[in-house]
CSV table of C-alpha atoms and ligand atoms in Angstrom, one decimal:
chain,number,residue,atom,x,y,z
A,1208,UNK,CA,87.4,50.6,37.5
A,1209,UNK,CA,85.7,47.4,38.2
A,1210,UNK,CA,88.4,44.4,38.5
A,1211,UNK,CA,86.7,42.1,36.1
A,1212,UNK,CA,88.4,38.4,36.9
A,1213,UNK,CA,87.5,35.2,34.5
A,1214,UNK,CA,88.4,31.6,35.2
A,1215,UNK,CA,88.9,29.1,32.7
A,1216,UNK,CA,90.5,29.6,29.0
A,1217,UNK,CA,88.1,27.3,27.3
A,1218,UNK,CA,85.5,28.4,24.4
A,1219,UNK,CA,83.3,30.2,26.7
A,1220,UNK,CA,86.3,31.8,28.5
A,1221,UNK,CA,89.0,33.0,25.9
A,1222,UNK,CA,86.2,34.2,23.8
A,1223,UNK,CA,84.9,36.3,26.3
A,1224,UNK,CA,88.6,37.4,27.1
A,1225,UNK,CA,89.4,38.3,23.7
A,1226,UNK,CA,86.0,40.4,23.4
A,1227,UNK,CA,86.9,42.6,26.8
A,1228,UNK,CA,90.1,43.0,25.0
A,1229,UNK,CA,88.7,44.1,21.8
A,1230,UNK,CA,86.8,46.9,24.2
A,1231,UNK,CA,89.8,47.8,25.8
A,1232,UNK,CA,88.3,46.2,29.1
A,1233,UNK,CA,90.6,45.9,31.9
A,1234,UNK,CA,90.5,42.1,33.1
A,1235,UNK,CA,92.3,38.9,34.6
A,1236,UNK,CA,92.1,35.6,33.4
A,1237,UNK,CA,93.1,32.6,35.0
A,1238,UNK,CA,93.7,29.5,33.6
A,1239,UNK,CA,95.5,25.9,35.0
A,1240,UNK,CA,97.4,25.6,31.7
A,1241,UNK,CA,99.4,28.6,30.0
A,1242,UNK,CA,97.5,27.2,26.4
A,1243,UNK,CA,93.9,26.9,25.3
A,1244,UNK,CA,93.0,23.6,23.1
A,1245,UNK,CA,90.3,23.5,20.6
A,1246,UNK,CA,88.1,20.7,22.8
A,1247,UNK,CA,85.7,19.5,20.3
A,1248,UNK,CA,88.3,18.5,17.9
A,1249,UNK,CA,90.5,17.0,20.0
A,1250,UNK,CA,89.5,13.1,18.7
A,1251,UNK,CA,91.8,14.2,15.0
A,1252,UNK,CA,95.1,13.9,16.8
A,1253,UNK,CA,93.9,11.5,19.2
A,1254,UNK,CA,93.1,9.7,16.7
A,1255,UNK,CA,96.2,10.0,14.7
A,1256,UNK,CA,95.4,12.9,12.8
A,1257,UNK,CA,98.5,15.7,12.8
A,1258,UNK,CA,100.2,17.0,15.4
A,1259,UNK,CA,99.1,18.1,18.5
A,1260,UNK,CA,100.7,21.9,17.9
A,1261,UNK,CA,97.9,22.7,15.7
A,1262,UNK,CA,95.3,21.5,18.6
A,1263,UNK,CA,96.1,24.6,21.1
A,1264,UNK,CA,97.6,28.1,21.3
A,1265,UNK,CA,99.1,29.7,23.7
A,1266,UNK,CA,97.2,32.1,25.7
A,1267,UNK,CA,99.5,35.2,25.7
A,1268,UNK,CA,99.3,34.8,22.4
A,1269,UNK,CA,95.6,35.6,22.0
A,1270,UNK,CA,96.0,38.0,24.9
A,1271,UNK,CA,98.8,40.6,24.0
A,1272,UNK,CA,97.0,44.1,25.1
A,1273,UNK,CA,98.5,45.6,28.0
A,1274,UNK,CA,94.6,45.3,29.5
A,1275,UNK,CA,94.6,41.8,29.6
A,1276,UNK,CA,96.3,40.0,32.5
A,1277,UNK,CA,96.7,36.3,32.6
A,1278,UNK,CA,97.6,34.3,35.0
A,1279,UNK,CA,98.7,30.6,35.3
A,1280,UNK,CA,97.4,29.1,38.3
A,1281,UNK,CA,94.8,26.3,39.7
A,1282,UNK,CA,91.6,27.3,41.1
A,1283,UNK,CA,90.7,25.3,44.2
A,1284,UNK,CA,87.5,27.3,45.6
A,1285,UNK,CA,85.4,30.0,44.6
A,1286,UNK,CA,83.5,31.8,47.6
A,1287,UNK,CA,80.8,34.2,45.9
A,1288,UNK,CA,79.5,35.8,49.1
A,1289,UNK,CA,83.4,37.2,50.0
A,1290,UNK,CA,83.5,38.3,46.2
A,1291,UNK,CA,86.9,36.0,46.3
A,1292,UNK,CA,88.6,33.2,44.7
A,1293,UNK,CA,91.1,30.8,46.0
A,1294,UNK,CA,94.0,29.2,43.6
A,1295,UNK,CA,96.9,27.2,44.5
A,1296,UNK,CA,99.1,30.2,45.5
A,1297,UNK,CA,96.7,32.5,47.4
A,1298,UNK,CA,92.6,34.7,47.0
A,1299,UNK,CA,92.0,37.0,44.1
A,1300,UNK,CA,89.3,39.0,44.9
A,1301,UNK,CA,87.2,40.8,42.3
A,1302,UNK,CA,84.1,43.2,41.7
A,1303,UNK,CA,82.2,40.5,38.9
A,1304,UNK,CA,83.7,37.6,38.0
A,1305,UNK,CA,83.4,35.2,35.2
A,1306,UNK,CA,82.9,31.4,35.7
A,1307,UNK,CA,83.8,29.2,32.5
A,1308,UNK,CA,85.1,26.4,34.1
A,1309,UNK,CA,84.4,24.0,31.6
A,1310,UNK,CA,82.7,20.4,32.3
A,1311,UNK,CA,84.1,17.2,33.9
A,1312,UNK,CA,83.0,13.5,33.1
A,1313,UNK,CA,79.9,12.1,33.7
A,1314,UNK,CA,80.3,8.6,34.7
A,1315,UNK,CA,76.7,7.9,36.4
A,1316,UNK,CA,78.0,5.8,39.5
A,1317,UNK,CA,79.3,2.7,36.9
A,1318,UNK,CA,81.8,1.1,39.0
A,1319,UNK,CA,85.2,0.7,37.8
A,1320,UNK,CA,84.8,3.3,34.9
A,1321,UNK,CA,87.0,6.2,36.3
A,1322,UNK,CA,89.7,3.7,37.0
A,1323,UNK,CA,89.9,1.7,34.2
A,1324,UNK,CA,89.4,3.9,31.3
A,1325,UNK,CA,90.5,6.6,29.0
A,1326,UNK,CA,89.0,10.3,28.2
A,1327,UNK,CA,89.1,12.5,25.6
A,1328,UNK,CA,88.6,15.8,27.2
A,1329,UNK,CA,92.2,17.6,27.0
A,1330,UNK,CA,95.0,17.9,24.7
A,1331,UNK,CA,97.0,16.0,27.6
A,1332,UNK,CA,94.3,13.5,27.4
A,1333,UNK,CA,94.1,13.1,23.5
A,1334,UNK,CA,98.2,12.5,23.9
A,1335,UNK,CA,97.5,10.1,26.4
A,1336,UNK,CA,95.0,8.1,24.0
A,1337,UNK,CA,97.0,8.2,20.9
A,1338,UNK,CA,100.1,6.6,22.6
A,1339,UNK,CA,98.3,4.0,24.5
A,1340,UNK,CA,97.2,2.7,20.8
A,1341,UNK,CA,100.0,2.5,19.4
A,1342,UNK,CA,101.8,1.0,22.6
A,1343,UNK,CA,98.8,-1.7,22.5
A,1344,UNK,CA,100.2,-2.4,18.7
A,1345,UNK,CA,103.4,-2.8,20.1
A,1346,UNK,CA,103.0,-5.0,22.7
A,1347,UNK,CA,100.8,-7.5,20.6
A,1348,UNK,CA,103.6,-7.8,18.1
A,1349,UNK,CA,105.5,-9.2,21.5
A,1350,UNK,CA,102.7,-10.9,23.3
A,1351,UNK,CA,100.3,-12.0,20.6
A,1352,UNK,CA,97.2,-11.2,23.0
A,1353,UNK,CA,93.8,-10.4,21.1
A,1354,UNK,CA,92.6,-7.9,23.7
A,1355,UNK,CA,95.7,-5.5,22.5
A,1356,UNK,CA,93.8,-5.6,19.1
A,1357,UNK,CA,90.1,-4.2,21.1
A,1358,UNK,CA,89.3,-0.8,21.3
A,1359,UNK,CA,86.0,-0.1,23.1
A,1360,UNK,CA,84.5,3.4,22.5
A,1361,UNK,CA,81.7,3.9,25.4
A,1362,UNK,CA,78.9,6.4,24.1
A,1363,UNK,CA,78.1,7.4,20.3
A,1364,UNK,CA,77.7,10.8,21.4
A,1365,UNK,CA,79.9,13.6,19.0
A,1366,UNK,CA,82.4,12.4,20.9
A,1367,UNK,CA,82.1,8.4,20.6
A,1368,UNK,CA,81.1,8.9,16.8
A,1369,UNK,CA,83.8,11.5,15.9
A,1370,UNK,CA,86.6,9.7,17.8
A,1371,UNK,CA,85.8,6.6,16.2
A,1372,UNK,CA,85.7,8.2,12.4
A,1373,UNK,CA,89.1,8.7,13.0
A,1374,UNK,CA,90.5,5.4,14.2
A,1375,UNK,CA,88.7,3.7,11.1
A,1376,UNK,CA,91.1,5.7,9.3
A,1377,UNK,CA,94.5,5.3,11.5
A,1378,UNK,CA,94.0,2.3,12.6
A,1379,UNK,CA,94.5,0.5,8.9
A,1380,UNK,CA,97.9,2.3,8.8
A,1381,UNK,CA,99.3,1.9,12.3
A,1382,UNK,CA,98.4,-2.0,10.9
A,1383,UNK,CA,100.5,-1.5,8.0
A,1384,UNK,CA,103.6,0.3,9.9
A,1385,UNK,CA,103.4,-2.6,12.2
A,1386,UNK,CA,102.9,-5.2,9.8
A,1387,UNK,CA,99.9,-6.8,11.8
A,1388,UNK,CA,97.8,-8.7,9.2
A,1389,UNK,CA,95.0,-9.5,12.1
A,1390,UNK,CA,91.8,-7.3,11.7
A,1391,UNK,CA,91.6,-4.4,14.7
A,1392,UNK,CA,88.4,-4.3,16.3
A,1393,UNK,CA,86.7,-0.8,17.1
A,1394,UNK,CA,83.6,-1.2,19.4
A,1395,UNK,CA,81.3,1.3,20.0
A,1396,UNK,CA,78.9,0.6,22.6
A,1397,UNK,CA,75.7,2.8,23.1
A,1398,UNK,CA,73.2,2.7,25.7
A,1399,UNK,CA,70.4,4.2,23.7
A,1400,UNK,CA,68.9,2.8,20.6
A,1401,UNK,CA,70.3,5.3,18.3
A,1402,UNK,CA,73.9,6.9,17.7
A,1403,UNK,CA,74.1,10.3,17.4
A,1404,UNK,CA,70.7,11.2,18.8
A,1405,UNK,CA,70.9,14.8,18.4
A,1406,UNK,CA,70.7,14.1,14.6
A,1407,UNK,CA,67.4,13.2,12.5
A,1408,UNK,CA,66.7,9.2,12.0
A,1409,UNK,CA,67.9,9.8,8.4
A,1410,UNK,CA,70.9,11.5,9.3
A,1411,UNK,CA,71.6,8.9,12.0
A,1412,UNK,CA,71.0,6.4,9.3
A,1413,UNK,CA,73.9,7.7,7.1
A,1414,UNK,CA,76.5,8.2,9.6
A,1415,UNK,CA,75.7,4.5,10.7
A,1416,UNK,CA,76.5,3.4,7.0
A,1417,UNK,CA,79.6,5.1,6.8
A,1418,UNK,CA,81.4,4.1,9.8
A,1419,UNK,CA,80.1,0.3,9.4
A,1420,UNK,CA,81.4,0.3,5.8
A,1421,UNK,CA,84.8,1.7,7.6
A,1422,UNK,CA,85.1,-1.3,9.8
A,1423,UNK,CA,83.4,0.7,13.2
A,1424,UNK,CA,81.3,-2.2,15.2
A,1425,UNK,CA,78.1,-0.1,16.2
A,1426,UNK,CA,76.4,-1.4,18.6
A,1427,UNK,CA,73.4,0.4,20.1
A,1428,UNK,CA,70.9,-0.2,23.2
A,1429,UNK,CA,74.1,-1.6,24.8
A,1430,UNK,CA,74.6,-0.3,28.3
A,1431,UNK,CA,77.7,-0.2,30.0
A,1432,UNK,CA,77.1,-1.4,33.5
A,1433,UNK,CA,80.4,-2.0,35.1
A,1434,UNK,CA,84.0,-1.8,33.8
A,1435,UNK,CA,87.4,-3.7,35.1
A,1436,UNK,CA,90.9,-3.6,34.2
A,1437,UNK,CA,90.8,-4.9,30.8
A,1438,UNK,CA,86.9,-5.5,30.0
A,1439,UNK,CA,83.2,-4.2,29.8
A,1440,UNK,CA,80.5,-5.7,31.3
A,1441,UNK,CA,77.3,-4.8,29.7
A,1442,UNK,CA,73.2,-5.1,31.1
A,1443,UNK,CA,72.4,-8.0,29.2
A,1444,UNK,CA,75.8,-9.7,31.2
A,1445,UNK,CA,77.9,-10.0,28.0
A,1446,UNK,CA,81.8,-9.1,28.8
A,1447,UNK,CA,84.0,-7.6,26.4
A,1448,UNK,CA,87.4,-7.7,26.8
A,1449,UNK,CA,89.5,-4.7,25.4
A,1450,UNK,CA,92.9,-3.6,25.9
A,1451,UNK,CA,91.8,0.1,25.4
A,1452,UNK,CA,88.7,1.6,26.4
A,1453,UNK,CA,87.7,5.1,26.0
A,1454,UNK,CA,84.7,6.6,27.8
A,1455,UNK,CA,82.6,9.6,25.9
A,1456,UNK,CA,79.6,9.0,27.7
A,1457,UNK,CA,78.4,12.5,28.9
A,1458,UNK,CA,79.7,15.4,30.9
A,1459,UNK,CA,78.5,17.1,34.1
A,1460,UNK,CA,79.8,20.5,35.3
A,1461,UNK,CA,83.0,21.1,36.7
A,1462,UNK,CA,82.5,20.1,40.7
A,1463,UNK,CA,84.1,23.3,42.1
A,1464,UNK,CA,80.6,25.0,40.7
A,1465,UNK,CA,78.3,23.0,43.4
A,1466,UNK,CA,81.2,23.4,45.5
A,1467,UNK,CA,81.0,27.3,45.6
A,1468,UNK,CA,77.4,26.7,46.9
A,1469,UNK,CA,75.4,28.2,43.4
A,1470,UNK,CA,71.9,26.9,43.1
A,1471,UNK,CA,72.7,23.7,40.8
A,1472,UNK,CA,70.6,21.3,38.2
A,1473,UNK,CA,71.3,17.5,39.1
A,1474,UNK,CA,74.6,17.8,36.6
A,1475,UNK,CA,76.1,20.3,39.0
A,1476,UNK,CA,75.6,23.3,36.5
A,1477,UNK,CA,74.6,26.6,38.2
A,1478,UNK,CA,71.2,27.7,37.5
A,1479,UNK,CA,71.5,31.4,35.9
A,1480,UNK,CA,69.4,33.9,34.4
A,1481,UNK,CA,69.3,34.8,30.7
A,1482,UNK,CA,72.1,37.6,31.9
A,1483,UNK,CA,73.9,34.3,33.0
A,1484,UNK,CA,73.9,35.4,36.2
A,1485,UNK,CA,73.6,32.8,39.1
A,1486,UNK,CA,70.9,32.7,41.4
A,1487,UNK,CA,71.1,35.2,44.2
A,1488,UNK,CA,74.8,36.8,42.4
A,1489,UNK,CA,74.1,39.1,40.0
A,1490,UNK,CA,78.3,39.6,39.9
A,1491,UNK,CA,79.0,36.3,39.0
A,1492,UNK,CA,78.2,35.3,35.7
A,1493,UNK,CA,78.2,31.2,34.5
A,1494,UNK,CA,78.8,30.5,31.1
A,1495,UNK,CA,79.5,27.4,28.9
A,1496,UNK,CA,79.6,23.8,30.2
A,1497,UNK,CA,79.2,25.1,33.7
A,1498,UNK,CA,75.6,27.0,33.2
A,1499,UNK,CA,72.3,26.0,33.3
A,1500,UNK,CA,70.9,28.1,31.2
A,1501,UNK,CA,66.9,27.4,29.9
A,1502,UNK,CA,65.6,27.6,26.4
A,1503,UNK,CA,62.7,29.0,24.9
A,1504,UNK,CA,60.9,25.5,25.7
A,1505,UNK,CA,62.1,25.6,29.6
A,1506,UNK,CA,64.6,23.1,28.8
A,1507,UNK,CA,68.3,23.3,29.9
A,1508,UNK,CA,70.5,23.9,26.4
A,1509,UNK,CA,73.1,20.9,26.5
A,1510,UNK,CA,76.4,21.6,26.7
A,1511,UNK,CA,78.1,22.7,22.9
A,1512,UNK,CA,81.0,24.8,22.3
A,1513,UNK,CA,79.1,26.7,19.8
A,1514,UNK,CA,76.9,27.8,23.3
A,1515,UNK,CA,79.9,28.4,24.9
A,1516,UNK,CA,81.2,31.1,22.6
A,1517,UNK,CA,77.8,32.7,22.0
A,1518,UNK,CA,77.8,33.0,26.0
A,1519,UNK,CA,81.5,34.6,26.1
A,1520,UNK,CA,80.9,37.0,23.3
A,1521,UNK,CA,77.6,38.1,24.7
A,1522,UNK,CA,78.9,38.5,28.4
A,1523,UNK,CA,81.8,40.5,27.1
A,1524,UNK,CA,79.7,42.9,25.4
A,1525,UNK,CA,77.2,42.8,28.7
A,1526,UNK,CA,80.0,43.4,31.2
A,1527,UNK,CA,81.6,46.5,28.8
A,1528,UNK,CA,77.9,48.0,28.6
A,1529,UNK,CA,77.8,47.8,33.0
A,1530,UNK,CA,81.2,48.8,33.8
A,1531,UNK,CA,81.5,51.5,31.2
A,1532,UNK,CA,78.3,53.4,31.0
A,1533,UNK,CA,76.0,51.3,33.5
A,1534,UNK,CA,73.8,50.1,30.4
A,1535,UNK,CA,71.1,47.5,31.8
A,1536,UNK,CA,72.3,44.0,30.6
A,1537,UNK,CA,70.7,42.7,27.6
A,1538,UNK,CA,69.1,39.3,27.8
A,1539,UNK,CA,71.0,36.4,25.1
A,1540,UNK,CA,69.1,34.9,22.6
A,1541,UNK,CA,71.3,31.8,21.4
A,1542,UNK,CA,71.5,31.4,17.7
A,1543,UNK,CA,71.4,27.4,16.9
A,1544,UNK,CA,73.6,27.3,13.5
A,1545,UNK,CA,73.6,23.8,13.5
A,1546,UNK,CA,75.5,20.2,14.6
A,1547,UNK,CA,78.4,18.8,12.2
A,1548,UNK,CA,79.8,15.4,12.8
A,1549,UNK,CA,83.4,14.6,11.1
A,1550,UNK,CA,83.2,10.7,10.5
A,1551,UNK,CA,87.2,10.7,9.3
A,1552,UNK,CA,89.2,13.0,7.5
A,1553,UNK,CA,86.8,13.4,4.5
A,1554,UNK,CA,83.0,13.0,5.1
A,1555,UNK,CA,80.7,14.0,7.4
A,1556,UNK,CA,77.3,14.4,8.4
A,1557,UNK,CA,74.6,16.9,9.9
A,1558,UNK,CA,72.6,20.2,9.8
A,1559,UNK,CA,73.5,23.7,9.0
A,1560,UNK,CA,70.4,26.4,9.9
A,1561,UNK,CA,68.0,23.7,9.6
A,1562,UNK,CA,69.5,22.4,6.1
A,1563,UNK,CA,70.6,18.5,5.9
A,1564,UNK,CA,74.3,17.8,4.4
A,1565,UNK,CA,76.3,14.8,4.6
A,1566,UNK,CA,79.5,13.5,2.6
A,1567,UNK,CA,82.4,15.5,1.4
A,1568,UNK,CA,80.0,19.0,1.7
A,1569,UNK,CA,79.5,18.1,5.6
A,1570,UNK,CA,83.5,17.8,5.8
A,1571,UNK,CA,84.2,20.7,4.0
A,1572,UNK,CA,81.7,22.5,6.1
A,1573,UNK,CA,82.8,21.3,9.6
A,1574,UNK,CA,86.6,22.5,8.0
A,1575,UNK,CA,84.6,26.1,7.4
A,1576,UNK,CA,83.5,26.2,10.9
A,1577,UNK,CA,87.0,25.1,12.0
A,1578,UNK,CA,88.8,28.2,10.4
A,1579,UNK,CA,85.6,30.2,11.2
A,1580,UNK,CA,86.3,29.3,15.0
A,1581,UNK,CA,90.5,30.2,15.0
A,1582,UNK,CA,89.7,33.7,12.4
A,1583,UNK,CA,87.2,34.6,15.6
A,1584,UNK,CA,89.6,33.9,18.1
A,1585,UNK,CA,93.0,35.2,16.3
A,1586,UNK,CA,92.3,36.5,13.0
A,1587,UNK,CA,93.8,35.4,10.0
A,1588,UNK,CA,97.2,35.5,12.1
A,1589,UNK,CA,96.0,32.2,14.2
A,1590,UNK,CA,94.8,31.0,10.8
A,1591,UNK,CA,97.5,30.9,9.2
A,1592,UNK,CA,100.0,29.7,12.2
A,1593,UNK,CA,97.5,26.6,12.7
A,1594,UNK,CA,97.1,25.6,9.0
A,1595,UNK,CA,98.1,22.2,10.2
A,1596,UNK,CA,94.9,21.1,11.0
A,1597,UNK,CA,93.6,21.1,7.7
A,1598,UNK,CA,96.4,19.0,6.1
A,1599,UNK,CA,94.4,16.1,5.9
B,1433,NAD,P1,77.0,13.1,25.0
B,1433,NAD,O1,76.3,13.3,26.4
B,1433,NAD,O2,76.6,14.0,23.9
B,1433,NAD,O3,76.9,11.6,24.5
B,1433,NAD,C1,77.1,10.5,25.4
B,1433,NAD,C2,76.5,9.2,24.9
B,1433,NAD,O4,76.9,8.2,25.8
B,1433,NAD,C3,75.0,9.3,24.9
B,1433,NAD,O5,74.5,8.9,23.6
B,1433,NAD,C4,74.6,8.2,25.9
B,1433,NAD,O6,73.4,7.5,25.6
B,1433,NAD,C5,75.8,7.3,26.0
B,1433,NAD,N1,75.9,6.6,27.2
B,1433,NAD,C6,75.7,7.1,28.5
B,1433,NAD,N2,75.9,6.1,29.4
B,1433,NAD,C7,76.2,5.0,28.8
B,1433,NAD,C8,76.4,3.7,29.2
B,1433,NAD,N3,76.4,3.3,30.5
B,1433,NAD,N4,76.7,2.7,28.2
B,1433,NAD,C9,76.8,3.1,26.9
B,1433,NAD,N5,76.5,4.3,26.5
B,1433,NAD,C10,76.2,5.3,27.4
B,1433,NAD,O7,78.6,13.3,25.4
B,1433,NAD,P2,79.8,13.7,24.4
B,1433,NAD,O8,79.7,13.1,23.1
B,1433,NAD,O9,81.0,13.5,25.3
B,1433,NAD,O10,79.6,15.2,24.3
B,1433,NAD,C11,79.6,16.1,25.4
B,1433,NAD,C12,79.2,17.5,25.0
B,1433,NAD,O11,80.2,18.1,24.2
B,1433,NAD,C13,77.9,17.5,24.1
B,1433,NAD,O12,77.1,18.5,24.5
B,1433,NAD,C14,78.4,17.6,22.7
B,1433,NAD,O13,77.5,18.3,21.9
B,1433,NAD,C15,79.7,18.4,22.9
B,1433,NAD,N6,80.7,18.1,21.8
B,1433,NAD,C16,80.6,18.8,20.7
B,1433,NAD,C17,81.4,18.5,19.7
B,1433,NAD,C18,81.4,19.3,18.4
B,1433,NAD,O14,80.9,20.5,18.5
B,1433,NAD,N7,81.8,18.8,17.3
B,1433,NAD,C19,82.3,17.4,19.7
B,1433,NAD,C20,82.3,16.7,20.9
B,1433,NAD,C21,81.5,17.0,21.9
């Protein structure tokens, strides 16, 4: 039997483990953390929204077939022409191996972004933001300084926009708890014109009035050109000073990708085939954040989680078809269902197949695709055991 290895737990990773494991198919998966987190919802408990249990799941507990290894180790170095991989404690060689590696930020040479600002990209991360908020309450009941009452949300990508949904609606009571009577300000700053710009004008339109009627400063065609300790300095010279500042600006791939010497796009991703192949590997497949995989239109599909688990369901199936009965791969045709953006707890806004919705229904349906996601990955067992999410 082949040995089938996969690196990284996220979407486009634990999907594809759990559908070997469906077919009975022999594998490894390695992962840096023993848990997989649920990535594009990660700005509800960052943003004070439940508790961080009902955010992640612990891999053994999706993976509980005795054809399903997992392993709990770092990758450092992936060298596809000795068919090996290097982690923290020693090679793992393999026969085709999976790359879902996930994305890192994207912070476009702007000096002193790295250093002197917070990410929502991991559950460790989302921790991180929500305690540095409420610290920044704290301390201003001590020091009085405004800049502990700033937050500055770079980028009104899902990300920006989702994250900041949120604080309009904890921020108000972490006030209250506190008993600060001064106004918190939220800034989002956008380099482009628009927020939200894979959304329709009209759709852009209505998230804009909700979050502005919630308090959220929009501000768009405002472009971050340098940040310090403390403070944003945008083009037009303007300098905002902020006691918290949270990049969402864009992701690139993770760097051990280029690294491993694949054929990349500019945003590190490796080129690959519709089989997800990379170029000149046909046992390596690249899937999810870490791909570059072309549409019908010869465009590279961004980077959703929806692509992500499309690509690990389809490789699984792929790889069961090779190893078990050499069946020719089948070429993926991705099925676009759609972009949903929470803005708080109870409305939203988006498209579903092609269809406009916005309000309560887009909540209700970004909830639907929530336990759609969790019955996928761990039937109604995971359901149940992460009913928390949905408490508010
Ligand atoms: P993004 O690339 O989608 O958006 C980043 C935004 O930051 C852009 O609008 C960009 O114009 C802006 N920006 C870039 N440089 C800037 C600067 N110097 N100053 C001010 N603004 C600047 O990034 P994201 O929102 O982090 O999302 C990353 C990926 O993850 C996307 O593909 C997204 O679809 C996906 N995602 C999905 C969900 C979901 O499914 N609900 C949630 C979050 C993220």
């Amino acid at each position: 039997m082949k040995k089938i290895v996969i690196l990284g737990a996220g979407y486009a990773g634990m999907i594809c483990a759990v559908n070997l494991q469906k077919r009975h198919m022999p594998f490894t998966l390695i992962n840096k953390h023993s848990y997989h987190y649920f990535t594009t919802i990660l700005h509800e408990p960052a943003g004070g929204r439940n508790d961080f249990d009902d955010y992640s799941v612990d891999i053994t507990y999706l993976l509980d077939s005795p054809t399903s290894t997992f392993s709990k180790e770092e990758v450092v170095e992936i060298r596809p022409h000795d068919n090996k991989v290097v982690s923290k404690s020693g090679e793992i060689l393999y026969d085709l191996l999976v790359v879902a590696l996930g994305n890192a930020p994207e912070y476009f040479g702007i000096a002193g972004l790295a250093e002197n600002s917070l990410l929502l990209r991991s559950l460790e991360s989302a921790k991180t933001i929500r305690k540095h908020i409420e610290d920044q309450i704290k301390l201003y009941k001590e020091d009085h300084n405004p800049a502990h009452l700033k937050i500055v949300v770079g980028g009104a990508g899902l990300t920006g926009i989702e994250l900041c949904g949120e604080l309009s609606e904890w921020i108000p009571q972490l006030r209250s708890n506190y008993h600060i009577l001064e106004e918190v300000d939220i800034i989002n700053l956008e380099a482009a014109p628009m927020i939200l710009p894979m959304l329709d004008a009209a759709l852009q339109e209505q998230a804009r009035d909700v979050l502005t009627k919630k308090g959220v400063q929009l501000r768009t065609s405002e472009k971050i050109v340098r940040v310090n300790p403390g403070e944003v300095e945008l083009a037009s010279g303007e300098k905002v000073e902020a006691s918290t500042i949270i990049w969402t600006g864009g992701v690139r791939a993770n760097p051990l990708v280029a690294a491993a010497g694949f054929t990349c796009d500019p945003r590190g991703r490796a080129k690959v085939n519709e089989y997800f192949q990379a170029e000149g590997f046909d046992n390596v497949f690249v899937l999810g954040d870490s791909a570059c995989l072309l549409g019908a239109d010869g465009k590279p599909y961004p980077p959703t989680a929806q692509l992500a688990q499309q690509m690990g369901e389809h490789c699984a199936k792929n790889i069961t078809g090779l190893v078990l009965s050499d069946h020719p791969l089948k070429p993926f045709v991705f099925h676009y269902m759609g972009t949903l953006a929470s803005l708080g707890s109870e409305v939203g806004v988006g498209n579903v197949k092609g269809i406009k919705t916005r309000g309560v229904p887009a909540n209700l349906l970004k909830e639907a695709s929530k336990a759609k996601y969790l019955f996928n990955l761990g039937g109604f067992r995971l359901l149940a055991d992460k009913r928390g999410q949905f408490t508010r």
